[in-house]
PDB file of C-alpha atoms in Angstrom:
ATOM      1  CA  UNK A   1       3.645  18.892  14.832  1.00 45.00           C
ATOM      2  CA  UNK A   2       6.465  19.244  12.482  1.00 57.00           C
ATOM      3  CA  UNK A   3       5.885  20.095   8.810  1.00 62.00           C
ATOM      4  CA  UNK A   4       7.954  18.301   6.199  1.00 73.00           C
ATOM      5  CA  UNK A   5       8.054  19.658   2.816  1.00 94.00           C
ATOM      6  CA  UNK A   6       8.135  16.694   0.577  1.00 97.00           C
ATOM      7  CA  UNK A   7       7.435  16.158  -3.156  1.00 97.00           C
ATOM      8  CA  UNK A   8       6.718  13.244  -5.032  1.00 98.00           C
ATOM      9  CA  UNK A   9       8.970  12.976  -7.762  1.00 98.00           C
ATOM     10  CA  UNK A  10       7.521   9.745  -9.332  1.00 98.00           C
ATOM     11  CA  UNK A  11       5.726   6.197  -9.203  1.00 98.00           C
ATOM     12  CA  UNK A  12       5.866   3.101 -10.174  1.00 98.00           C
ATOM     13  CA  UNK A  13       3.879  -0.301 -10.260  1.00 98.00           C
ATOM     14  CA  UNK A  14       4.307  -3.766 -11.292  1.00 98.00           C
ATOM     15  CA  UNK A  15       1.812  -6.578 -11.352  1.00 98.00           C
ATOM     16  CA  UNK A  16       2.441 -10.172 -12.178  1.00 98.00           C
ATOM     17  CA  UNK A  17       0.888 -11.307 -15.508  1.00 98.00           C
ATOM     18  CA  UNK A  18      -0.796 -14.359 -14.371  1.00 98.00           C
ATOM     19  CA  UNK A  19      -3.962 -13.571 -13.441  1.00 98.00           C
ATOM     20  CA  UNK A  20      -6.757 -15.289 -11.383  1.00 98.00           C
ATOM     21  CA  UNK A  21     -10.213 -15.041 -11.631  1.00 98.00           C
ATOM     22  CA  UNK A  22     -12.936 -16.185  -9.297  1.00 98.00           C
ATOM     23  CA  UNK A  23     -14.049 -18.544 -11.672  1.00 98.00           C
ATOM     24  CA  UNK A  24     -10.704 -20.017 -11.143  1.00 98.00           C
ATOM     25  CA  UNK A  25     -11.683 -20.305  -7.640  1.00 97.00           C
ATOM     26  CA  UNK A  26     -14.722 -22.164  -8.432  1.00 96.00           C
ATOM     27  CA  UNK A  27     -12.328 -25.283  -9.685  1.00 96.00           C
ATOM     28  CA  UNK A  28     -10.381 -25.494  -6.416  1.00 96.00           C
ATOM     29  CA  UNK A  29     -13.234 -24.025  -3.541  1.00 96.00           C
ATOM     30  CA  UNK A  30     -16.740 -24.368  -2.654  1.00 95.00           C
ATOM     31  CA  UNK A  31     -17.043 -20.522  -4.032  1.00 96.00           C
ATOM     32  CA  UNK A  32     -18.503 -18.610  -7.314  1.00 97.00           C
ATOM     33  CA  UNK A  33     -17.995 -15.443  -8.845  1.00 97.00           C
ATOM     34  CA  UNK A  34     -21.410 -13.844  -7.471  1.00 97.00           C
ATOM     35  CA  UNK A  35     -20.354 -14.876  -4.043  1.00 97.00           C
ATOM     36  CA  UNK A  36     -16.823 -13.335  -3.785  1.00 98.00           C
ATOM     37  CA  UNK A  37     -17.878 -10.197  -5.773  1.00 98.00           C
ATOM     38  CA  UNK A  38     -21.029  -9.305  -3.072  1.00 97.00           C
ATOM     39  CA  UNK A  39     -18.822 -10.090  -0.298  1.00 96.00           C
ATOM     40  CA  UNK A  40     -15.362  -8.253  -1.600  1.00 98.00           C
ATOM     41  CA  UNK A  41     -15.936  -6.541  -4.362  1.00 98.00           C
ATOM     42  CA  UNK A  42     -12.740  -8.569  -5.850  1.00 98.00           C
ATOM     43  CA  UNK A  43     -13.358  -9.832  -9.911  1.00 98.00           C
ATOM     44  CA  UNK A  44      -9.206 -11.156 -10.156  1.00 98.00           C
ATOM     45  CA  UNK A  45      -5.987 -11.064  -8.704  1.00 98.00           C
ATOM     46  CA  UNK A  46      -2.826 -11.411  -9.953  1.00 98.00           C
ATOM     47  CA  UNK A  47      -0.523 -14.298  -8.714  1.00 98.00           C
ATOM     48  CA  UNK A  48       3.451 -14.511  -8.980  1.00 98.00           C
ATOM     49  CA  UNK A  49       4.424 -17.606 -10.446  1.00 96.00           C
ATOM     50  CA  UNK A  50       8.161 -16.987 -10.796  1.00 96.00           C
ATOM     51  CA  UNK A  51       8.574 -13.194  -9.474  1.00 98.00           C
ATOM     52  CA  UNK A  52       9.255 -13.055  -5.610  1.00 98.00           C
ATOM     53  CA  UNK A  53       8.723  -9.955  -3.550  1.00 98.00           C
ATOM     54  CA  UNK A  54      12.226  -8.720  -4.234  1.00 98.00           C
ATOM     55  CA  UNK A  55      11.914  -9.116  -7.811  1.00 98.00           C
ATOM     56  CA  UNK A  56       8.506  -7.534  -7.945  1.00 99.00           C
ATOM     57  CA  UNK A  57      10.090  -4.347  -5.683  1.00 99.00           C
ATOM     58  CA  UNK A  58      12.821  -4.072  -8.356  1.00 99.00           C
ATOM     59  CA  UNK A  59      10.435  -3.607 -11.007  1.00 98.00           C
ATOM     60  CA  UNK A  60       8.453  -1.304  -9.393  1.00 99.00           C
ATOM     61  CA  UNK A  61      11.270   0.892  -8.291  1.00 99.00           C
ATOM     62  CA  UNK A  62      12.569   0.678 -11.986  1.00 98.00           C
ATOM     63  CA  UNK A  63       9.333   1.594 -13.597  1.00 98.00           C
ATOM     64  CA  UNK A  64       9.345   4.495 -11.009  1.00 98.00           C
ATOM     65  CA  UNK A  65      12.976   5.756 -12.224  1.00 98.00           C
ATOM     66  CA  UNK A  66      12.603   5.276 -16.109  1.00 98.00           C
ATOM     67  CA  UNK A  67       8.704   7.013 -16.255  1.00 98.00           C
ATOM     68  CA  UNK A  68      10.971  10.446 -15.361  1.00 98.00           C
ATOM     69  CA  UNK A  69      14.246   9.548 -16.383  1.00 98.00           C
ATOM     70  CA  UNK A  70      15.729  10.103 -12.815  1.00 98.00           C
ATOM     71  CA  UNK A  71      19.195   9.747 -12.161  1.00 98.00           C
ATOM     72  CA  UNK A  72      19.366   6.563  -9.805  1.00 98.00           C
ATOM     73  CA  UNK A  73      22.687   7.896  -8.555  1.00 98.00           C
ATOM     74  CA  UNK A  74      20.823  10.158  -6.338  1.00 98.00           C
ATOM     75  CA  UNK A  75      19.045   7.833  -4.481  1.00 98.00           C
ATOM     76  CA  UNK A  76      20.538   7.710  -0.531  1.00 98.00           C
ATOM     77  CA  UNK A  77      17.725   5.959   1.239  1.00 98.00           C
ATOM     78  CA  UNK A  78      15.658   2.755   0.098  1.00 98.00           C
ATOM     79  CA  UNK A  79      12.748   1.602   2.714  1.00 99.00           C
ATOM     80  CA  UNK A  80      10.724  -1.340   1.649  1.00 99.00           C
ATOM     81  CA  UNK A  81       7.741  -2.292   3.449  1.00 98.00           C
ATOM     82  CA  UNK A  82       6.828  -6.236   3.515  1.00 98.00           C
ATOM     83  CA  UNK A  83       5.887  -9.150   5.049  1.00 98.00           C
ATOM     84  CA  UNK A  84       6.822 -11.212   2.630  1.00 98.00           C
ATOM     85  CA  UNK A  85      10.454 -11.641   2.585  1.00 98.00           C
ATOM     86  CA  UNK A  86      11.668 -14.797   0.807  1.00 98.00           C
ATOM     87  CA  UNK A  87      14.915 -14.587   3.136  1.00 98.00           C
ATOM     88  CA  UNK A  88      15.675 -13.344   6.576  1.00 97.00           C
ATOM     89  CA  UNK A  89      18.276 -11.692   5.346  1.00 98.00           C
ATOM     90  CA  UNK A  90      19.567  -9.368   3.276  1.00 98.00           C
ATOM     91  CA  UNK A  91      16.759  -6.996   3.738  1.00 98.00           C
ATOM     92  CA  UNK A  92      14.250  -6.561   0.073  1.00 98.00           C
ATOM     93  CA  UNK A  93      16.153  -3.037   0.306  1.00 98.00           C
ATOM     94  CA  UNK A  94      19.465  -4.333   0.251  1.00 98.00           C
ATOM     95  CA  UNK A  95      18.595  -6.504  -2.980  1.00 98.00           C
ATOM     96  CA  UNK A  96      16.803  -3.709  -4.364  1.00 98.00           C
ATOM     97  CA  UNK A  97      19.853  -1.641  -4.086  1.00 98.00           C
ATOM     98  CA  UNK A  98      22.021  -4.330  -6.072  1.00 98.00           C
ATOM     99  CA  UNK A  99      19.347  -4.773  -8.442  1.00 98.00           C
ATOM    100  CA  UNK A 100      19.598  -1.381  -9.475  1.00 98.00           C
ATOM    101  CA  UNK A 101      23.327  -1.530  -9.557  1.00 98.00           C
ATOM    102  CA  UNK A 102      24.141   0.766  -6.395  1.00 98.00           C
ATOM    103  CA  UNK A 103      26.215  -1.449  -4.664  1.00 94.00           C
ATOM    104  CA  UNK A 104      29.322   1.543  -4.723  1.00 93.00           C
ATOM    105  CA  UNK A 105      26.831   3.885  -3.042  1.00 91.00           C
ATOM    106  CA  UNK A 106      26.722   4.257   0.555  1.00 95.00           C
ATOM    107  CA  UNK A 107      23.078   3.777   0.652  1.00 97.00           C
ATOM    108  CA  UNK A 108      20.586   3.528   3.875  1.00 98.00           C
ATOM    109  CA  UNK A 109      18.137   0.408   3.116  1.00 98.00           C
ATOM    110  CA  UNK A 110      16.200  -1.475   5.326  1.00 98.00           C
ATOM    111  CA  UNK A 111      12.338  -3.158   5.393  1.00 98.00           C
ATOM    112  CA  UNK A 112       9.817  -2.215   7.514  1.00 98.00           C
ATOM    113  CA  UNK A 113       6.863  -4.763   8.790  1.00 97.00           C
ATOM    114  CA  UNK A 114       3.906  -2.997   9.119  1.00 97.00           C
ATOM    115  CA  UNK A 115       1.686  -5.205   7.323  1.00 97.00           C
ATOM    116  CA  UNK A 116      -1.006  -3.190   4.686  1.00 98.00           C
ATOM    117  CA  UNK A 117       0.015  -0.013   6.889  1.00 98.00           C
ATOM    118  CA  UNK A 118       3.578  -0.485   5.930  1.00 98.00           C
ATOM    119  CA  UNK A 119       3.811   1.738   2.738  1.00 98.00           C
ATOM    120  CA  UNK A 120       2.643   5.046   4.873  1.00 98.00           C
ATOM    121  CA  UNK A 121       4.600   3.961   7.638  1.00 98.00           C
ATOM    122  CA  UNK A 122       7.486   3.710   5.658  1.00 98.00           C
ATOM    123  CA  UNK A 123       6.652   7.249   3.984  1.00 98.00           C
ATOM    124  CA  UNK A 124       6.831   8.575   7.453  1.00 97.00           C
ATOM    125  CA  UNK A 125      10.312   7.208   8.013  1.00 98.00           C
ATOM    126  CA  UNK A 126      11.323   8.089   4.703  1.00 98.00           C
ATOM    127  CA  UNK A 127       9.788  11.621   4.914  1.00 97.00           C
ATOM    128  CA  UNK A 128      11.721  12.187   8.420  1.00 96.00           C
ATOM    129  CA  UNK A 129      14.815  11.207   6.895  1.00 96.00           C
ATOM    130  CA  UNK A 130      14.798  13.372   4.445  1.00 96.00           C
ATOM    131  CA  UNK A 131      14.207  16.523   6.376  1.00 94.00           C
ATOM    132  CA  UNK A 132      17.247  15.830   8.269  1.00 93.00           C
ATOM    133  CA  UNK A 133      19.239  17.429   5.114  1.00 93.00           C
ATOM    134  CA  UNK A 134      21.403  14.269   5.188  1.00 94.00           C
ATOM    135  CA  UNK A 135      19.512  12.240   2.608  1.00 96.00           C
ATOM    136  CA  UNK A 136      19.098  13.379  -1.164  1.00 95.00           C
ATOM    137  CA  UNK A 137      16.219  11.314  -2.388  1.00 98.00           C
ATOM    138  CA  UNK A 138      14.500   8.216  -1.205  1.00 98.00           C
ATOM    139  CA  UNK A 139      13.036   5.348  -2.730  1.00 99.00           C
ATOM    140  CA  UNK A 140       9.677   4.062  -1.024  1.00 99.00           C
ATOM    141  CA  UNK A 141       8.296   0.579  -2.325  1.00 99.00           C
ATOM    142  CA  UNK A 142       5.354  -1.695  -0.787  1.00 99.00           C
ATOM    143  CA  UNK A 143       6.148  -5.360  -2.232  1.00 99.00           C
ATOM    144  CA  UNK A 144       3.987  -8.223  -1.361  1.00 98.00           C
ATOM    145  CA  UNK A 145       4.018 -11.940  -2.408  1.00 98.00           C
ATOM    146  CA  UNK A 146       0.676 -12.741  -0.530  1.00 98.00           C
ATOM    147  CA  UNK A 147       0.053 -15.667  -2.746  1.00 98.00           C
ATOM    148  CA  UNK A 148       3.146 -17.763  -0.880  1.00 98.00           C
ATOM    149  CA  UNK A 149       1.559 -17.401   2.568  1.00 98.00           C
ATOM    150  CA  UNK A 150      -2.376 -18.430   1.834  1.00 98.00           C
ATOM    151  CA  UNK A 151      -3.984 -21.898   3.086  1.00 97.00           C
ATOM    152  CA  UNK A 152      -5.156 -22.406  -0.463  1.00 97.00           C
ATOM    153  CA  UNK A 153      -7.943 -25.092   1.098  1.00 96.00           C
ATOM    154  CA  UNK A 154      -9.364 -22.060   3.465  1.00 96.00           C
ATOM    155  CA  UNK A 155     -12.371 -20.161   1.269  1.00 94.00           C
ATOM    156  CA  UNK A 156     -12.014 -16.986   3.680  1.00 94.00           C
ATOM    157  CA  UNK A 157      -8.927 -15.913   3.020  1.00 97.00           C
ATOM    158  CA  UNK A 158      -7.267 -17.402  -0.045  1.00 97.00           C
ATOM    159  CA  UNK A 159     -10.113 -15.417  -2.246  1.00 98.00           C
ATOM    160  CA  UNK A 160      -8.848 -12.234  -0.769  1.00 98.00           C
ATOM    161  CA  UNK A 161      -5.532 -11.488  -2.051  1.00 98.00           C
ATOM    162  CA  UNK A 162      -3.118 -10.841  -5.078  1.00 98.00           C
ATOM    163  CA  UNK A 163       1.040 -10.002  -5.250  1.00 99.00           C
ATOM    164  CA  UNK A 164       2.133  -7.010  -6.452  1.00 99.00           C
ATOM    165  CA  UNK A 165       4.307  -3.942  -6.110  1.00 99.00           C
ATOM    166  CA  UNK A 166       4.356  -0.507  -5.818  1.00 99.00           C
ATOM    167  CA  UNK A 167       7.186   2.324  -5.539  1.00 99.00           C
ATOM    168  CA  UNK A 168       7.203   6.079  -4.926  1.00 99.00           C
ATOM    169  CA  UNK A 169      10.510   8.298  -5.078  1.00 98.00           C
ATOM    170  CA  UNK A 170      10.345  11.237  -2.788  1.00 98.00           C
ATOM    171  CA  UNK A 171      13.005  14.152  -2.195  1.00 98.00           C
ATOM    172  CA  UNK A 172      12.689  17.149  -0.133  1.00 97.00           C
ATOM    173  CA  UNK A 173      10.720  20.220  -1.032  1.00 96.00           C
ATOM    174  CA  UNK A 174      11.264  24.142  -0.775  1.00 93.00           C
ATOM    175  CA  UNK A 175       7.514  24.597  -1.213  1.00 94.00           C
ATOM    176  CA  UNK A 176       5.815  24.661   2.455  1.00 91.00           C
ATOM    177  CA  UNK A 177       2.829  24.171   0.602  1.00 92.00           C
ATOM    178  CA  UNK A 178       4.616  20.440   0.012  1.00 95.00           C
ATOM    179  CA  UNK A 179       4.036  19.653   3.605  1.00 95.00           C
ATOM    180  CA  UNK A 180       3.203  16.019   4.608  1.00 96.00           C
ATOM    181  CA  UNK A 181       1.274  15.031   7.580  1.00 96.00           C
ATOM    182  CA  UNK A 182       0.914  11.731   9.046  1.00 97.00           C
ATOM    183  CA  UNK A 183      -1.275  10.013  11.475  1.00 98.00           C
ATOM    184  CA  UNK A 184       0.338   6.383  12.021  1.00 98.00           C
ATOM    185  CA  UNK A 185      -0.548   4.303  15.370  1.00 97.00           C
ATOM    186  CA  UNK A 186      -1.120   0.483  16.326  1.00 97.00           C
ATOM    187  CA  UNK A 187      -2.985  -1.036  18.982  1.00 95.00           C
ATOM    188  CA  UNK A 188      -0.811  -3.942  19.926  1.00 94.00           C
ATOM    189  CA  UNK A 189      -3.015  -6.716  19.371  1.00 90.00           C
ATOM    190  CA  UNK A 190      -1.992 -10.331  20.653  1.00 91.00           C
ATOM    191  CA  UNK A 191      -5.044 -12.199  20.199  1.00 90.00           C
ATOM    192  CA  UNK A 192      -4.364 -13.781  16.754  1.00 89.00           C
ATOM    193  CA  UNK A 193      -7.226 -11.822  15.072  1.00 93.00           C
ATOM    194  CA  UNK A 194      -4.917 -11.202  11.902  1.00 93.00           C
ATOM    195  CA  UNK A 195      -1.783 -13.088  11.833  1.00 93.00           C
ATOM    196  CA  UNK A 196       0.489 -14.897   9.540  1.00 93.00           C
ATOM    197  CA  UNK A 197       1.914 -17.995  11.268  1.00 92.00           C
ATOM    198  CA  UNK A 198       3.208 -19.013   8.791  1.00 94.00           C
ATOM    199  CA  UNK A 199       0.029 -18.810   7.046  1.00 97.00           C
ATOM    200  CA  UNK A 200      -2.650 -16.206   6.977  1.00 96.00           C
ATOM    201  CA  UNK A 201      -5.011 -16.453   9.726  1.00 94.00           C
ATOM    202  CA  UNK A 202      -7.652 -14.188   9.611  1.00 94.00           C
ATOM    203  CA  UNK A 203     -10.984 -13.437  12.006  1.00 94.00           C
ATOM    204  CA  UNK A 204     -13.301 -11.826   9.210  1.00 93.00           C
ATOM    205  CA  UNK A 205     -15.800  -9.997  11.139  1.00 94.00           C
ATOM    206  CA  UNK A 206     -13.179  -8.640  13.888  1.00 96.00           C
ATOM    207  CA  UNK A 207     -10.701  -7.394  11.389  1.00 96.00           C
ATOM    208  CA  UNK A 208     -14.106  -5.524   9.699  1.00 96.00           C
ATOM    209  CA  UNK A 209     -15.255  -3.596  12.825  1.00 97.00           C
ATOM    210  CA  UNK A 210     -12.039  -2.565  13.249  1.00 96.00           C
ATOM    211  CA  UNK A 211     -11.032  -1.376   9.928  1.00 97.00           C
ATOM    212  CA  UNK A 212     -14.524   0.435   9.671  1.00 97.00           C
ATOM    213  CA  UNK A 213     -14.112   2.041  13.525  1.00 97.00           C
ATOM    214  CA  UNK A 214     -10.117   3.235  12.791  1.00 98.00           C
ATOM    215  CA  UNK A 215     -10.389   4.511   8.904  1.00 98.00           C
ATOM    216  CA  UNK A 216     -12.767   7.924   9.869  1.00 98.00           C
ATOM    217  CA  UNK A 217     -11.018   7.982  13.034  1.00 98.00           C
ATOM    218  CA  UNK A 218      -7.203   7.947  11.450  1.00 98.00           C
ATOM    219  CA  UNK A 219      -8.473  10.202   8.474  1.00 98.00           C
ATOM    220  CA  UNK A 220     -10.108  12.955  11.031  1.00 98.00           C
ATOM    221  CA  UNK A 221      -6.681  12.817  12.855  1.00 98.00           C
ATOM    222  CA  UNK A 222      -4.896  13.525  10.106  1.00 98.00           C
ATOM    223  CA  UNK A 223      -7.004  16.369   8.556  1.00 98.00           C
ATOM    224  CA  UNK A 224      -6.655  17.984  12.282  1.00 98.00           C
ATOM    225  CA  UNK A 225      -2.705  17.634  12.122  1.00 96.00           C
ATOM    226  CA  UNK A 226      -2.606  19.289   8.663  1.00 96.00           C
ATOM    227  CA  UNK A 227      -5.364  21.724   9.883  1.00 96.00           C
ATOM    228  CA  UNK A 228      -7.419  20.623   6.857  1.00 98.00           C
ATOM    229  CA  UNK A 229     -10.947  19.546   5.765  1.00 98.00           C
ATOM    230  CA  UNK A 230     -12.292  17.161   3.649  1.00 97.00           C
ATOM    231  CA  UNK A 231     -13.386  19.960   1.235  1.00 97.00           C
ATOM    232  CA  UNK A 232      -9.457  20.477   0.515  1.00 98.00           C
ATOM    233  CA  UNK A 233      -9.124  16.771  -0.198  1.00 98.00           C
ATOM    234  CA  UNK A 234      -8.893  16.331  -3.785  1.00 97.00           C
ATOM    235  CA  UNK A 235      -8.405  12.238  -3.845  1.00 97.00           C
ATOM    236  CA  UNK A 236      -8.776   9.679  -1.105  1.00 98.00           C
ATOM    237  CA  UNK A 237      -6.560   6.521  -1.353  1.00 98.00           C
ATOM    238  CA  UNK A 238      -7.651   3.497   0.817  1.00 98.00           C
ATOM    239  CA  UNK A 239      -5.860   0.075   1.257  1.00 98.00           C
ATOM    240  CA  UNK A 240      -7.722  -2.065  -0.710  1.00 98.00           C
ATOM    241  CA  UNK A 241      -9.018  -4.718   1.476  1.00 97.00           C
ATOM    242  CA  UNK A 242     -12.310  -5.070   0.982  1.00 97.00           C
ATOM    243  CA  UNK A 243     -15.118  -2.843  -0.709  1.00 98.00           C
ATOM    244  CA  UNK A 244     -17.564  -3.271   1.782  1.00 97.00           C
ATOM    245  CA  UNK A 245     -15.169  -1.743   4.360  1.00 98.00           C
ATOM    246  CA  UNK A 246     -14.681   1.080   1.985  1.00 98.00           C
ATOM    247  CA  UNK A 247     -18.526   1.691   1.272  1.00 98.00           C
ATOM    248  CA  UNK A 248     -19.039   1.404   5.099  1.00 97.00           C
ATOM    249  CA  UNK A 249     -16.406   4.380   5.920  1.00 98.00           C
ATOM    250  CA  UNK A 250     -17.965   6.343   3.190  1.00 98.00           C
ATOM    251  CA  UNK A 251     -21.313   6.353   4.423  1.00 97.00           C
ATOM    252  CA  UNK A 252     -19.832   6.977   7.979  1.00 96.00           C
ATOM    253  CA  UNK A 253     -18.313   9.884   6.843  1.00 96.00           C
ATOM    254  CA  UNK A 254     -20.892  11.179   4.628  1.00 96.00           C
ATOM    255  CA  UNK A 255     -19.022  10.957   1.562  1.00 97.00           C
ATOM    256  CA  UNK A 256     -19.812   9.801  -2.018  1.00 97.00           C
ATOM    257  CA  UNK A 257     -17.968   6.548  -2.606  1.00 97.00           C
ATOM    258  CA  UNK A 258     -16.486   8.308  -5.934  1.00 96.00           C
ATOM    259  CA  UNK A 259     -14.388  10.439  -3.295  1.00 97.00           C
ATOM    260  CA  UNK A 260     -12.578   7.136  -2.806  1.00 98.00           C
ATOM    261  CA  UNK A 261     -10.114   5.435  -5.525  1.00 98.00           C
ATOM    262  CA  UNK A 262     -10.757   1.454  -6.142  1.00 98.00           C
ATOM    263  CA  UNK A 263      -8.888  -1.112  -8.002  1.00 98.00           C
ATOM    264  CA  UNK A 264      -9.642  -4.258  -5.869  1.00 97.00           C
ATOM    265  CA  UNK A 265     -11.731  -5.751  -8.410  1.00 98.00           C
ATOM    266  CA  UNK A 266      -8.665  -6.156 -10.513  1.00 98.00           C
ATOM    267  CA  UNK A 267      -5.633  -6.867  -7.866  1.00 98.00           C
ATOM    268  CA  UNK A 268      -7.398  -7.951  -4.803  1.00 98.00           C
ATOM    269  CA  UNK A 269      -5.833  -7.256  -1.663  1.00 98.00           C
ATOM    270  CA  UNK A 270      -1.711  -6.572  -1.767  1.00 98.00           C
ATOM    271  CA  UNK A 271      -1.257  -5.988   1.480  1.00 98.00           C
ATOM    272  CA  UNK A 272       1.222  -3.062   1.821  1.00 98.00           C
ATOM    273  CA  UNK A 273       1.334  -2.731  -2.189  1.00 98.00           C
ATOM    274  CA  UNK A 274      -2.164  -1.772  -2.803  1.00 98.00           C
ATOM    275  CA  UNK A 275      -1.831   1.948  -1.667  1.00 98.00           C
ATOM    276  CA  UNK A 276       1.509   2.648  -4.164  1.00 98.00           C
ATOM    277  CA  UNK A 277      -0.120   0.832  -6.832  1.00 98.00           C
ATOM    278  CA  UNK A 278      -3.334   2.852  -6.715  1.00 98.00           C
ATOM    279  CA  UNK A 279      -1.418   5.935  -6.185  1.00 98.00           C
ATOM    280  CA  UNK A 280       0.814   5.156  -9.654  1.00 98.00           C
ATOM    281  CA  UNK A 281      -2.558   4.065 -11.772  1.00 98.00           C
ATOM    282  CA  UNK A 282      -3.944   7.417 -10.148  1.00 98.00           C
ATOM    283  CA  UNK A 283      -0.656   9.559 -11.250  1.00 97.00           C
ATOM    284  CA  UNK A 284      -0.470   7.774 -14.791  1.00 97.00           C
ATOM    285  CA  UNK A 285      -4.164   9.407 -15.688  1.00 96.00           C
ATOM    286  CA  UNK A 286      -3.735  12.661 -13.871  1.00 94.00           C
ATOM    287  CA  UNK A 287      -0.912  14.666 -14.428  1.00 91.00           C
ATOM    288  CA  UNK A 288      -1.953  18.003 -11.979  1.00 95.00           C
ATOM    289  CA  UNK A 289      -0.811  18.257  -8.660  1.00 94.00           C
ATOM    290  CA  UNK A 290      -3.511  17.278  -6.458  1.00 97.00           C
ATOM    291  CA  UNK A 291      -3.946  16.889  -2.628  1.00 98.00           C
ATOM    292  CA  UNK A 292      -4.136  13.294  -1.598  1.00 98.00           C
ATOM    293  CA  UNK A 293      -5.033  11.388   1.496  1.00 98.00           C
ATOM    294  CA  UNK A 294      -3.520   7.847   2.070  1.00 98.00           C
ATOM    295  CA  UNK A 295      -5.572   5.786   4.657  1.00 98.00           C
ATOM    296  CA  UNK A 296      -4.519   2.263   5.206  1.00 98.00           C
ATOM    297  CA  UNK A 297      -5.048  -0.581   8.117  1.00 97.00           C
ATOM    298  CA  UNK A 298      -3.577  -3.730   8.843  1.00 96.00           C
ATOM    299  CA  UNK A 299      -2.273  -6.562  11.169  1.00 95.00           C
ATOM    300  CA  UNK A 300      -0.644  -5.294  14.183  1.00 95.00           C
ATOM    301  CA  UNK A 301      -3.698  -3.835  14.086  1.00 96.00           C
ATOM    302  CA  UNK A 302      -1.864  -1.171  12.392  1.00 98.00           C
ATOM    303  CA  UNK A 303      -3.437   2.068  10.762  1.00 98.00           C
ATOM    304  CA  UNK A 304      -1.373   4.856   8.596  1.00 98.00           C
ATOM    305  CA  UNK A 305      -2.774   8.237   7.160  1.00 98.00           C
ATOM    306  CA  UNK A 306      -1.028  10.580   5.069  1.00 98.00           C
ATOM    307  CA  UNK A 307      -1.558  13.990   3.492  1.00 98.00           C
ATOM    308  CA  UNK A 308       0.613  14.773   0.438  1.00 97.00           C
ATOM    309  CA  UNK A 309       0.474  16.543  -2.999  1.00 97.00           C
ATOM    310  CA  UNK A 310       0.933  14.249  -5.573  1.00 96.00           C
TER     311      UNK A 310
END
């Protein structure tokens, strides 16, 4: 496995101002705060009223740029992970390029669909392209307008999801300690357990069984590739799907729950945006370099794990 030294330059996030609480759902569905909280750990989620996945991707990118006064002219690669673009083409990445005023530059820009694993997939693609020596800087974004694809009469899915975006700027590093490792994959599921056609359709129990099985396996596999142990990891940043899933994985791996970052009580499941949103929140509070393990899973069934310095 080739080591790819990559440094994280900056991160950013965006969440719509409108918030939908569990009490709000009790007014339109046969549910209540206790039922939702005990089964998911979710209390609130942000819902886009006027923003699209394009707008949210741009806002998250802009925050990452402004946070470190980054020269956007250095960006030569934009990859957006999303399953909720409002248009078939151009890609969200193309439109973020335009919104950033980079139309004049020869930028490679495209979208990637790997559901909730999308950000980790996009991070690997961007890292590999940067390692070629052709590209200077990459902007990697996860952006989802999940509320646009929900069946609001389906209690089993409508309560789970929220809208938002997270972004990261990465560049090649000359420090071998910045090597980044991945373990990404897909099961090639064609049974309809977790599909969007055109609304979210999900068999929750089957998704749960898949998640609690693949997450420990993916974590172990990426650790082996990096020749590290869990003791070498400062923080685990998991996809925010369901608190019970994270609790089960922590128990299975013999880890205290506080080793895993959690913010789904505020955002719910934002699909490909969940990991970069959580990453940015962590970076806002922790300025020292840490070794992080990102772990996601999603429709496909896909999974993505990465170890990097943040």
